[in-house]
mmCIF file of C-alpha atoms in Angstrom:
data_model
loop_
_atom_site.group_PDB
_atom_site.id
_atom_site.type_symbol
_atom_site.label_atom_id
_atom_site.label_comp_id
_atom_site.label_asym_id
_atom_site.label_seq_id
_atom_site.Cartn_x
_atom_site.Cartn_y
_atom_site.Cartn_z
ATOM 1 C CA UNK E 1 13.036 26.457 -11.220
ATOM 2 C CA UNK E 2 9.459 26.948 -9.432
ATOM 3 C CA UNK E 3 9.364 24.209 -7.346
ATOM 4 C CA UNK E 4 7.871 23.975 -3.822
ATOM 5 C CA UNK E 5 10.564 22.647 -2.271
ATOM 6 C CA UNK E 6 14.317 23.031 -3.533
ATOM 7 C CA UNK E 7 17.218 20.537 -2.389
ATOM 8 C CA UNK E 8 21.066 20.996 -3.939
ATOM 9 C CA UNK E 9 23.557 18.732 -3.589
ATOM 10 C CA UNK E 10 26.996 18.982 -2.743
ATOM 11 C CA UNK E 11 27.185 20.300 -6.748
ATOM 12 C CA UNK E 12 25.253 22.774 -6.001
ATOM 13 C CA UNK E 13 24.685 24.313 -8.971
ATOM 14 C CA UNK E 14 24.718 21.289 -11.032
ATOM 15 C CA UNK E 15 22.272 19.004 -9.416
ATOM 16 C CA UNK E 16 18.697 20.511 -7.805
ATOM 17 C CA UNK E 17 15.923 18.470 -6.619
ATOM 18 C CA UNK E 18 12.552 20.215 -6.402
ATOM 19 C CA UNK E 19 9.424 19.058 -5.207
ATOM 20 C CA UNK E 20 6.102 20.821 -6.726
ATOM 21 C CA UNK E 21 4.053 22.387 -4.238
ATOM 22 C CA UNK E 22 0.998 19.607 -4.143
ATOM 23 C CA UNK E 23 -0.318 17.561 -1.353
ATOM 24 C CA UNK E 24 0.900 15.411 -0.951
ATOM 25 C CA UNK E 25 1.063 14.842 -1.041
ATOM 26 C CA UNK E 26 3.780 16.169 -2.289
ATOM 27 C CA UNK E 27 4.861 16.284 -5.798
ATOM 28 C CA UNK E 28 8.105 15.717 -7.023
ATOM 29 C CA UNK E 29 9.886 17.427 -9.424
ATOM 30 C CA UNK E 30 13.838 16.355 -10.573
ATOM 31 C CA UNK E 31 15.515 18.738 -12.263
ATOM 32 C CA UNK E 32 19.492 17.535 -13.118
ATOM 33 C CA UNK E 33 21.481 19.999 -15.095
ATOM 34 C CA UNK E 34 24.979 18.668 -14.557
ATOM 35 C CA UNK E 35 25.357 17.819 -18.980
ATOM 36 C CA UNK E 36 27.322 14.824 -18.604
ATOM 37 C CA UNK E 37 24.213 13.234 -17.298
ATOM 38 C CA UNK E 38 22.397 13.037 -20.301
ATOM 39 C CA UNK E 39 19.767 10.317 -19.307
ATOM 40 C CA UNK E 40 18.401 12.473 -16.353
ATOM 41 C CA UNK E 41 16.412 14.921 -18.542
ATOM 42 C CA UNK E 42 12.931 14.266 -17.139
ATOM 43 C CA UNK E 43 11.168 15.672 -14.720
ATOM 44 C CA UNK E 44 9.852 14.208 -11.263
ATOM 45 C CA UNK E 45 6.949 14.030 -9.465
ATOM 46 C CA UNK E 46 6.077 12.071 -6.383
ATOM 47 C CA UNK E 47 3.559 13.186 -4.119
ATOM 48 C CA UNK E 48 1.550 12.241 -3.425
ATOM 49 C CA UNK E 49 -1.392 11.163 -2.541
ATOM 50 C CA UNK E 50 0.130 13.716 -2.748
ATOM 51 C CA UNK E 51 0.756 11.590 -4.508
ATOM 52 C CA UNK E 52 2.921 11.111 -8.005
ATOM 53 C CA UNK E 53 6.335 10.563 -10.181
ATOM 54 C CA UNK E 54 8.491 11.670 -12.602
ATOM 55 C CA UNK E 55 12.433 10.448 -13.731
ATOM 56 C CA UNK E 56 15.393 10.597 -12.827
ATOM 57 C CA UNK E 57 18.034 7.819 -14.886
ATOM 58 C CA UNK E 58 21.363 8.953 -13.193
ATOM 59 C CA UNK E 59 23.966 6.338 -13.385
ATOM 60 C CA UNK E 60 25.951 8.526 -10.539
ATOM 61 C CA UNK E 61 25.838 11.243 -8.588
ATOM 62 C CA UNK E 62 25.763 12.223 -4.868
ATOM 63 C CA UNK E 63 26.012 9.580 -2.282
ATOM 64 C CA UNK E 64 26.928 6.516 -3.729
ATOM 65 C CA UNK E 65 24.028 4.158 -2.647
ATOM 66 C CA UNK E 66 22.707 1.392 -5.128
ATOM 67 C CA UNK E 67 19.147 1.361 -6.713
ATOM 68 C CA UNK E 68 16.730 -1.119 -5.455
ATOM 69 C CA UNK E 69 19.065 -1.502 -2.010
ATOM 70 C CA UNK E 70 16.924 -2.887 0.741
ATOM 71 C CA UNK E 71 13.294 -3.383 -0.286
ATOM 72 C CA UNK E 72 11.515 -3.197 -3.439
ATOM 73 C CA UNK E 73 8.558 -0.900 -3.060
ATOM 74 C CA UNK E 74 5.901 -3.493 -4.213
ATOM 75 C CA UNK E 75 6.890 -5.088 -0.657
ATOM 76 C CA UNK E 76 5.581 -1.596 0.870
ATOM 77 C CA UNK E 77 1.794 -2.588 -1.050
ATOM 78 C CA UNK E 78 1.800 -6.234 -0.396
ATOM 79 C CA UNK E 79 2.038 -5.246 3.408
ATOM 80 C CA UNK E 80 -0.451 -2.519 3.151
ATOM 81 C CA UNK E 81 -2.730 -4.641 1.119
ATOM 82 C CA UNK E 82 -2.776 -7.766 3.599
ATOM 83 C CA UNK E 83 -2.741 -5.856 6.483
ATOM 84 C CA UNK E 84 -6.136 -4.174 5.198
ATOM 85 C CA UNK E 85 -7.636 -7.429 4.139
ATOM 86 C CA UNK E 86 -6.931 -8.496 8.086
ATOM 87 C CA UNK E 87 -10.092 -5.448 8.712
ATOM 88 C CA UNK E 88 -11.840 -5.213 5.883
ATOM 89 C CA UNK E 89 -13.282 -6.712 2.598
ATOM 90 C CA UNK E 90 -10.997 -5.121 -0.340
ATOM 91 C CA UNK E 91 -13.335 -4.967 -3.363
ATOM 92 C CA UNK E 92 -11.221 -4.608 -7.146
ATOM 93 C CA UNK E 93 -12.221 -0.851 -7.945
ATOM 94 C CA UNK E 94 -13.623 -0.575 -11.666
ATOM 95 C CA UNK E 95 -10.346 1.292 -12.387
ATOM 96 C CA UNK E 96 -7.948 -1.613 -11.631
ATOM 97 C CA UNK E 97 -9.731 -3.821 -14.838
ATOM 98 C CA UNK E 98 -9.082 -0.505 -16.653
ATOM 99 C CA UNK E 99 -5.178 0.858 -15.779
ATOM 100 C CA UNK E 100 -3.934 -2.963 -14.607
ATOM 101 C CA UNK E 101 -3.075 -3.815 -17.870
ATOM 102 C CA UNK E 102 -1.582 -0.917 -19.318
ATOM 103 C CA UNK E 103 1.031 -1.348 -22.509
ATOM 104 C CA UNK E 104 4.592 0.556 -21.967
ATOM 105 C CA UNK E 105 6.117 2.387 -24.954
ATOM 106 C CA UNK E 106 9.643 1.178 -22.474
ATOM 107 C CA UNK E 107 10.537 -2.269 -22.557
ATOM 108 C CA UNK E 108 12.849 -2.258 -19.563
ATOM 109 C CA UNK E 109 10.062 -0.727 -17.532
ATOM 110 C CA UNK E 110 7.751 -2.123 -14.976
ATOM 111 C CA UNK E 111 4.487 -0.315 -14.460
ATOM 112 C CA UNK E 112 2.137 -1.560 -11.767
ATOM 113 C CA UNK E 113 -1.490 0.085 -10.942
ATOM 114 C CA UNK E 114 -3.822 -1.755 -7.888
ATOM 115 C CA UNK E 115 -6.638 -0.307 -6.446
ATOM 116 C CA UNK E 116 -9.649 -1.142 -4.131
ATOM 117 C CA UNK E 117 -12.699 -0.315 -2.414
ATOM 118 C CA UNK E 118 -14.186 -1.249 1.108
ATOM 119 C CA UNK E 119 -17.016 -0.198 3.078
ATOM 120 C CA UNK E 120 -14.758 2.731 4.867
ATOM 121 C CA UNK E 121 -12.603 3.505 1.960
ATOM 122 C CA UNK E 122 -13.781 5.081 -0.915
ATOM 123 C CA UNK E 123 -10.420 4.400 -2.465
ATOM 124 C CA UNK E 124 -7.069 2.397 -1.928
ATOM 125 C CA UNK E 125 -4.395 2.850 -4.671
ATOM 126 C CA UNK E 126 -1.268 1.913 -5.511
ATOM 127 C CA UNK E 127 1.179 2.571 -8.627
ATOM 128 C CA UNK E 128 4.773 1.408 -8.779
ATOM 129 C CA UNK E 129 7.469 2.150 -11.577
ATOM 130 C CA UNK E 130 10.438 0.593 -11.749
ATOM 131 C CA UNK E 131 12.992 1.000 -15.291
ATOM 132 C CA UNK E 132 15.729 -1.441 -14.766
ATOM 133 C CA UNK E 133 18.810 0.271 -13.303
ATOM 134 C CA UNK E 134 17.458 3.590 -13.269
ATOM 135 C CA UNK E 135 14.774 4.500 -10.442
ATOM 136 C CA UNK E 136 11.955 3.657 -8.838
ATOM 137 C CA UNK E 137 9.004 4.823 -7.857
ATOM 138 C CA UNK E 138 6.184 4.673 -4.957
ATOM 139 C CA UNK E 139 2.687 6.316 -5.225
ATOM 140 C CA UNK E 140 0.241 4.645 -2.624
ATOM 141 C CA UNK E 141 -2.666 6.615 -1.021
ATOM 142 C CA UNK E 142 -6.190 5.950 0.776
ATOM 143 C CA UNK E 143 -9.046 7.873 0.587
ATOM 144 C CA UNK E 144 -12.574 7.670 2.740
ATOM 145 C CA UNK E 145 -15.901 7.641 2.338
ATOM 146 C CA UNK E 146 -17.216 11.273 2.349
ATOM 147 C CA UNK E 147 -19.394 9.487 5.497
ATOM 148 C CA UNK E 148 -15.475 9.875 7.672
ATOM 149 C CA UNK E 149 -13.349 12.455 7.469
ATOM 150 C CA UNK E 150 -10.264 10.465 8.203
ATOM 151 C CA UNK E 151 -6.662 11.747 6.740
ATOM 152 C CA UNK E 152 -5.586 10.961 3.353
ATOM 153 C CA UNK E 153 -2.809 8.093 3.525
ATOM 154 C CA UNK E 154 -0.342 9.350 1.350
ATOM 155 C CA UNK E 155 3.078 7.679 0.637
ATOM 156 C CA UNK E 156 5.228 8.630 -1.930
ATOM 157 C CA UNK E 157 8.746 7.546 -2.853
ATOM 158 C CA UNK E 158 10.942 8.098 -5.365
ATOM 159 C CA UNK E 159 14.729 6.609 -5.783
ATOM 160 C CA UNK E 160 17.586 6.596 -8.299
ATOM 161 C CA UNK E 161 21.156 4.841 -7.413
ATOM 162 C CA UNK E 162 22.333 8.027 -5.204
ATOM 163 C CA UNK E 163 18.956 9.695 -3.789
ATOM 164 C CA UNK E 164 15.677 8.721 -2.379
ATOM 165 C CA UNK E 165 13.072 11.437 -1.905
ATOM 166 C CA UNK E 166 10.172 10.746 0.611
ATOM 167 C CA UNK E 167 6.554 12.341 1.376
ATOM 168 C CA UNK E 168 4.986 10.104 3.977
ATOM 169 C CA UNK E 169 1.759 11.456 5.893
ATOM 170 C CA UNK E 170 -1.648 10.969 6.744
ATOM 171 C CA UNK E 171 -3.003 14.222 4.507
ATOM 172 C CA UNK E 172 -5.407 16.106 6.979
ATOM 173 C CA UNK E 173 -9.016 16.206 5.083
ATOM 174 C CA UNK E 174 -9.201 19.970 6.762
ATOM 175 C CA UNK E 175 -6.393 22.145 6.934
ATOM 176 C CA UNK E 176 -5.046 21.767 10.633
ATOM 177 C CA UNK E 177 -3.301 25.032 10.873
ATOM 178 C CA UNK E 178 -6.902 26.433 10.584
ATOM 179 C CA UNK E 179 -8.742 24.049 12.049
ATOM 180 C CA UNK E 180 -7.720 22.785 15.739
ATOM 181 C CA UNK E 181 -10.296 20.527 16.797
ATOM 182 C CA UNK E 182 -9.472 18.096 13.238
ATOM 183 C CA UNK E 183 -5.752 18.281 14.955
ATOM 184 C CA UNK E 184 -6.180 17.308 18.542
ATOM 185 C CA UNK E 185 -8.897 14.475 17.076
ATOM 186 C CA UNK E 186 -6.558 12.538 14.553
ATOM 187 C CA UNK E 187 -2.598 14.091 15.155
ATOM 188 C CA UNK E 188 -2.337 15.066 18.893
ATOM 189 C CA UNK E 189 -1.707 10.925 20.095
ATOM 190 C CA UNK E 190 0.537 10.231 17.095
ATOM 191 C CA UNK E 191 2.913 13.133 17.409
ATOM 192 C CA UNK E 192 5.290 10.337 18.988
ATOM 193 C CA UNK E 193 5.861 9.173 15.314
ATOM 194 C CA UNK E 194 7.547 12.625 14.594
ATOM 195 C CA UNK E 195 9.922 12.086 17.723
ATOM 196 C CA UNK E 196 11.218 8.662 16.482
ATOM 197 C CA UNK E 197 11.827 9.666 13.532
ATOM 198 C CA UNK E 198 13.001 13.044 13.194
ATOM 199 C CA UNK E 199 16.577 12.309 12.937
ATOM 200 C CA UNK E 200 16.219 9.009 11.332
ATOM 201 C CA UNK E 201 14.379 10.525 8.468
ATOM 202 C CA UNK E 202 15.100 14.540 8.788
ATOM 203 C CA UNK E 203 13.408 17.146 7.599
ATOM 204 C CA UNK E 204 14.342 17.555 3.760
ATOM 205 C CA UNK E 205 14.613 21.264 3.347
ATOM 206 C CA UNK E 206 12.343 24.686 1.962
ATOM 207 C CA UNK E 207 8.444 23.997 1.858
ATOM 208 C CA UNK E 208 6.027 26.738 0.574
ATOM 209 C CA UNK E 209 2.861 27.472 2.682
ATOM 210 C CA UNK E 210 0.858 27.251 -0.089
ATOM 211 C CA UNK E 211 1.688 23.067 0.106
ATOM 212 C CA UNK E 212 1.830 23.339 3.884
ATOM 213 C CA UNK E 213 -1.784 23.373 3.766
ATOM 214 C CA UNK E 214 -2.075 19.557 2.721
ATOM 215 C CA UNK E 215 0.424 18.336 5.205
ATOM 216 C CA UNK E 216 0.277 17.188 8.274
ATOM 217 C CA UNK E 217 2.291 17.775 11.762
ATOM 218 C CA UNK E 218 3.726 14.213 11.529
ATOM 219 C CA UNK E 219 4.497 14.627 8.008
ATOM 220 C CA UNK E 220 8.104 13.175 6.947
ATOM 221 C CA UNK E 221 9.269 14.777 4.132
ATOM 222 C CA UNK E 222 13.126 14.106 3.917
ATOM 223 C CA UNK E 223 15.969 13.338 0.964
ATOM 224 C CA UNK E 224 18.079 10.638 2.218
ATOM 225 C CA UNK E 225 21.304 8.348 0.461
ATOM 226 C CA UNK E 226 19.780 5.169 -1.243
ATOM 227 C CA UNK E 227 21.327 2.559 1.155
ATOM 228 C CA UNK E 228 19.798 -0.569 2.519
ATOM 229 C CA UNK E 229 19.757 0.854 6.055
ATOM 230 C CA UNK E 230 17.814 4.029 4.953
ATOM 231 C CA UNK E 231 15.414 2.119 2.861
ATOM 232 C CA UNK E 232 14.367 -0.648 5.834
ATOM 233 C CA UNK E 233 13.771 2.555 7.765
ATOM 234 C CA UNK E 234 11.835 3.884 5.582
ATOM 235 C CA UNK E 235 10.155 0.673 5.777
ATOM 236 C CA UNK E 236 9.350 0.650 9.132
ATOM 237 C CA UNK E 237 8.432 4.472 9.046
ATOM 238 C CA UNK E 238 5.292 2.972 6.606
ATOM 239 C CA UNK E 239 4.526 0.191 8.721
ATOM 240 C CA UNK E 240 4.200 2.587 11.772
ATOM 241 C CA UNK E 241 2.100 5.546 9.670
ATOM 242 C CA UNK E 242 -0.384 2.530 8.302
ATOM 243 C CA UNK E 243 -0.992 0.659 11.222
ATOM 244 C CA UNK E 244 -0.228 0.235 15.200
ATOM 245 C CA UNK E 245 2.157 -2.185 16.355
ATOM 246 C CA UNK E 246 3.874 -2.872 19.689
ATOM 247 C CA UNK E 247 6.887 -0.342 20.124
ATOM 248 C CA UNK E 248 8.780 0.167 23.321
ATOM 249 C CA UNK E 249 8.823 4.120 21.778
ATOM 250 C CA UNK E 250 5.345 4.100 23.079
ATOM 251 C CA UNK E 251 3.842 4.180 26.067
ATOM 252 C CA UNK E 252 0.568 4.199 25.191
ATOM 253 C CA UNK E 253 -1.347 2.880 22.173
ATOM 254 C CA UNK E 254 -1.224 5.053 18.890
ATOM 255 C CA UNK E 255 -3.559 5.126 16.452
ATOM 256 C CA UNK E 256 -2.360 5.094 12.792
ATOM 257 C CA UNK E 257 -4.432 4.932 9.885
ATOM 258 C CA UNK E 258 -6.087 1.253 9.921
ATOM 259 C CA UNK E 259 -6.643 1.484 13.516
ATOM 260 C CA UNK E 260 -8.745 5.237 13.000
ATOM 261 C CA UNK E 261 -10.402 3.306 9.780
ATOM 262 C CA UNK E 262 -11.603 0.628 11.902
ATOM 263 C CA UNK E 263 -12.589 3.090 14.882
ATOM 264 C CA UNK E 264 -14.359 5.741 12.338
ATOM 265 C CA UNK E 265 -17.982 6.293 13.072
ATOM 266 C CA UNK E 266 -20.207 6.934 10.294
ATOM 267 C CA UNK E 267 -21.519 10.915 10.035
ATOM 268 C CA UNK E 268 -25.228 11.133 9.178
ATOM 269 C CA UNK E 269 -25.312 14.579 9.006
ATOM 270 C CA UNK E 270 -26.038 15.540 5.435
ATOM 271 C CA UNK E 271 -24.166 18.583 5.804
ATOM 272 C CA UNK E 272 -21.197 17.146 7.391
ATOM 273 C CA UNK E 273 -21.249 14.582 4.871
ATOM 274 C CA UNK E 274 -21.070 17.403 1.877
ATOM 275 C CA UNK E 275 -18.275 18.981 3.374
ATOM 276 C CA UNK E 276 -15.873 16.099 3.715
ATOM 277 C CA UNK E 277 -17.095 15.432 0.135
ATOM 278 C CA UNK E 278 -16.216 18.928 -0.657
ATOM 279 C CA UNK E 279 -12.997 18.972 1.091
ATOM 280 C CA UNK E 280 -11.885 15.950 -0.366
ATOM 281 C CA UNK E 281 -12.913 16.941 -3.815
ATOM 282 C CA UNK E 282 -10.533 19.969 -3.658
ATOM 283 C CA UNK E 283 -7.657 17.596 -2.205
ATOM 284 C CA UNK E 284 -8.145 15.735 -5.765
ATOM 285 C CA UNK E 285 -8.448 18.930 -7.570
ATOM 286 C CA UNK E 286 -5.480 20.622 -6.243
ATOM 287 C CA UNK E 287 -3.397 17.635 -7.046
ATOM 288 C CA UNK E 288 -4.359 16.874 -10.730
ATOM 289 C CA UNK E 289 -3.716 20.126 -11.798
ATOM 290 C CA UNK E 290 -0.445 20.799 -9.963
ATOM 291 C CA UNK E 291 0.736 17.085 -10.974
ATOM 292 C CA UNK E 292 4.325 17.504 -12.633
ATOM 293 C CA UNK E 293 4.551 13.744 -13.053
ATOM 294 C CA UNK E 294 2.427 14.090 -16.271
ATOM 295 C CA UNK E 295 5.340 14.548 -18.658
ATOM 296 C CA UNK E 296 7.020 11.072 -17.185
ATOM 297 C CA UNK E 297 3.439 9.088 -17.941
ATOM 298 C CA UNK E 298 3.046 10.465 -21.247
ATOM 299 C CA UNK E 299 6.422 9.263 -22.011
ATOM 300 C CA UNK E 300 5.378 5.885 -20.831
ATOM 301 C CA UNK E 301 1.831 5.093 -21.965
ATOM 302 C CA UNK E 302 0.860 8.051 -24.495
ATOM 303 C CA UNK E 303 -0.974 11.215 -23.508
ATOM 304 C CA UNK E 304 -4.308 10.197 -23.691
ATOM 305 C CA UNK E 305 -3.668 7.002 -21.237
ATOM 306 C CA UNK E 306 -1.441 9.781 -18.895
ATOM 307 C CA UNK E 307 -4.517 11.832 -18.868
ATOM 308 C CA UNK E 308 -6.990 9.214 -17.813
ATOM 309 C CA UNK E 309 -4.598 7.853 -15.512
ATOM 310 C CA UNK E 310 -4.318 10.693 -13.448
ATOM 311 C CA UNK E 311 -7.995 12.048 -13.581
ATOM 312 C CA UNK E 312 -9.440 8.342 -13.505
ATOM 313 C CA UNK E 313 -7.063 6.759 -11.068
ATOM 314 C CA UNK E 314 -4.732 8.712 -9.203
ATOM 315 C CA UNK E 315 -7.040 11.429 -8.562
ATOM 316 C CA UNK E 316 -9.976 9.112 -9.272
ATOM 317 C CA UNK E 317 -12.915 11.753 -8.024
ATOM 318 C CA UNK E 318 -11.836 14.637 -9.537
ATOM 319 C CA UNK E 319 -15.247 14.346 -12.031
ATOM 320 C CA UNK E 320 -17.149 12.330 -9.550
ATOM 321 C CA UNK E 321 -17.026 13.733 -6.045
ATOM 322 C CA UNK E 322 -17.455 17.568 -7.177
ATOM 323 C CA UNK E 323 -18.283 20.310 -9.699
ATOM 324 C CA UNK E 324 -16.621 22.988 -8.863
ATOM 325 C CA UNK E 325 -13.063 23.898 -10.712
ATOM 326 C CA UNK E 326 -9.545 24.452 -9.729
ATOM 327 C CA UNK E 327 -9.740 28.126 -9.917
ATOM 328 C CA UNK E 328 -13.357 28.267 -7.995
ATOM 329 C CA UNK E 329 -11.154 26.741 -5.104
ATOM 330 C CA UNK E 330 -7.707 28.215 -5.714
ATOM 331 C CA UNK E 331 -9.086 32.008 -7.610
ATOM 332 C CA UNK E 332 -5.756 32.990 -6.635
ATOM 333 C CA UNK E 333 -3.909 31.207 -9.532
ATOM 334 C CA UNK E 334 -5.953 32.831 -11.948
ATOM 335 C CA UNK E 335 -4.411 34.574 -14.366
ATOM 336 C CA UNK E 336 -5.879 37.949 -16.699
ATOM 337 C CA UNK E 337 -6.851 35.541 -19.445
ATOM 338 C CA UNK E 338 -8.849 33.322 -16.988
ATOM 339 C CA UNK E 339 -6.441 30.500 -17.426
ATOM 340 C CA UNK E 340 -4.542 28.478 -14.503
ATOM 341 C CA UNK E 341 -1.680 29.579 -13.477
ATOM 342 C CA UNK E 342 1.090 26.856 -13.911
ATOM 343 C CA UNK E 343 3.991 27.955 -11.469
ATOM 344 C CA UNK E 344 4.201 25.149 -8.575
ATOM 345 C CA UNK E 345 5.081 27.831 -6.242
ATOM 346 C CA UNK E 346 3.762 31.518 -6.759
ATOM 347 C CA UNK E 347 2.628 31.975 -3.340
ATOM 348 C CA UNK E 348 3.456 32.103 0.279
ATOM 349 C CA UNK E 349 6.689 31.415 3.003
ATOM 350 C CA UNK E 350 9.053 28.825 2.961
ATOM 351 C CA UNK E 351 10.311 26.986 5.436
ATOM 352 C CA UNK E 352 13.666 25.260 6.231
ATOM 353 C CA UNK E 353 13.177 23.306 9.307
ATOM 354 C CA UNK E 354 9.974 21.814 10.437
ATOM 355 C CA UNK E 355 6.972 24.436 10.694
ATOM 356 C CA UNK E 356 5.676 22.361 13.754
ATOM 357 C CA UNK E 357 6.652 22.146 17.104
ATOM 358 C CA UNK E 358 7.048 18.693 19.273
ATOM 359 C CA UNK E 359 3.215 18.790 20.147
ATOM 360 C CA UNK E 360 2.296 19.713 16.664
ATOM 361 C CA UNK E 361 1.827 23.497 16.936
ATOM 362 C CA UNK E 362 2.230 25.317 13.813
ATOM 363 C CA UNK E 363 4.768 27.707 14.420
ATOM 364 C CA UNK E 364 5.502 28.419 11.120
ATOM 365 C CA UNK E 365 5.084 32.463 11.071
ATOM 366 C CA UNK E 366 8.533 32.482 13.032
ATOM 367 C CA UNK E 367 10.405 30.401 11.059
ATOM 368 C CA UNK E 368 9.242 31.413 7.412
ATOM 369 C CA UNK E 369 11.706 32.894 5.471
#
């Protein structure tokens, strides 16, 4: 398995989660070998912005939690949608008319695609999939304006009867292991968030460096038993990452991702402009070629729908925002025939335990392994 990150349950050898080294947000990949569970054959994604899915139709396994126990993710984009329409005008994006609609090959599946613009937000998106008594699935990011160079809200969630797997973050436009100043400006006030929930939602095991690079210091990335309790805080981990609320874990206001949309000033720097464009650009790039959910969505709506559903929705940009390919950005996963290199995880350290410390210093290069 070439996953980014690698999780084994108690079976150890029979049961591996693995998520592929994308943003993201963080993309999931599920692979189950145990044999007796013959429905859990496909493979995961979740990132993730970034953000994405995959399957997982166990009917057991580790833990012993119920599907669909506390809230049903479409809760998660109501919230985030109304909360949003409290700051801003949400406009229908031209791809909602276009993936809204979409026909299942699965009956006993529930596909549901959303997305908006505003005058901030380039993009808002939202995909859940839910196949009755099986799993369920959470893909909801936001993108900016190339004008702001605001984080990438990026939630992803994915959960079968026994497991859910998480990637929750605001994606840093600019790699803050690199660059300091894009830190301090959007992560230094929040690292709170990390505190109150580090052992509520706990680190989820080996990252590669080569995903680290889309990830934030407050980013929760954690494998948890599907039980009501974990699910409402999950819950209230999303409500504090999208916007502020009064906390008594605070003691000073925080500023989550509405509250820097609505304070965002507007570059006019043409140059400054480009590279946000740029920088977002290669976000989208990065995660519709490493996007391991693809095999699910062909499954589901066909592979040319899959296809334009990733390029035209999830990673809606990709042929918009940019020119320039995955290899001119990533050269390094090129291999002798000039082809992309498909391993999720070919390059860099991995790290068990949180690569950031309390005040959201990387301190990665003494805990890779």
């Amino acid at each position: 398995m070439t996953g980014g990150m690698r999780w084994c349950s108690g079976w150890q050898e029979e049961s591996c989660f693995a998520i592929g080294a994308g943003t993201d947000v963080a993309n999931l990949f599920i692979s189950i070998k145990r044999t007796q569970l013959l429905l859990a054959t496909e493979e995961w994604l979740l990132a993730g912005l970034a953000c994405s899915w995959g399957e997982s139709m166990s009917s057991g396994g580790v833990g012993g939690g119920s599907l669909g126990a506390g809230l049903p993710y479409h809760k998660f984009v109501s919230f985030a949608l109304e909360e949003t329409r409290l700051r801003t005008t949400l406009t229908p994006h031209p791809s909602q008319e276009k993936f809204k609609s979409i026909k299942l090959n699965d009956d006993n599946t529930v596909f549901n695609a959303l997305s908006f613009s505003a005058p901030k937000i380039r993009l808002l998106r939202s995909l859940t999939i839910e196949k009755k008594n099986s799993y369920q699935v959470l893909d909801f990011a936001a993108f900016s304006e190339p004008e702001y160079d605001l984080p990438i809200f990026c939630a992803n969630v994915f959960t079968t009867h026994a497991q859910s797997i998480v990637v929750l973050d605001l994606n840093p436009l600019y790699d803050t292991t690199v660059h300091k100043d894009y830190k301090d400006k959007y992560y230094r006030s929040i690292m709170p968030l990390v505190h109150k929930y580090n052992e509520l939602l706990p680190w989820g095991g080996k990252i590669t460096s080569e995903s680290l690079k889309f990830f934030s210091p407050i980013v929760i990335w954690t494998i948890f038993e599907s039980t009501e309790h974990n699910h409402h805080v999950l819950h209230s981990a999303f409500v504090d990452y999208y916007k502020a609320r009064p906390d008594y874990f605070f003691k000073f206001s925080q500023k989550v991702w509405l509250e820097l949309m609505d304070q965002a000033i507007k570059e006019n720097n043409k140059a400054t402009i480009a590279r946000n464009q740029e920088e977002q650009h290669k976000y989208l790039t990065w995660r519709a070629e490493k996007d391991p959910g693809y095999p699910l969505l062909k499954k589901l709506i066909g592979e040319s729908r899959a296809e334009d559903l990733v390029m035209e929705f999830l990673f809606e940009g990709v042929n918009t925002l940019g020119t320039k390919s995955f290899l001119d950005y990533f050269p390094e996963y090129a291999r002798d025939d000039g082809s992309v290199n498909k391993k999720r995880s070919m390059i860099g350290k991995s790290f068990e335990t949180r690569p950031w410390d309390a005040n959201g210093e990387f301190i990665g290069d003494a805990e890779a392994q």
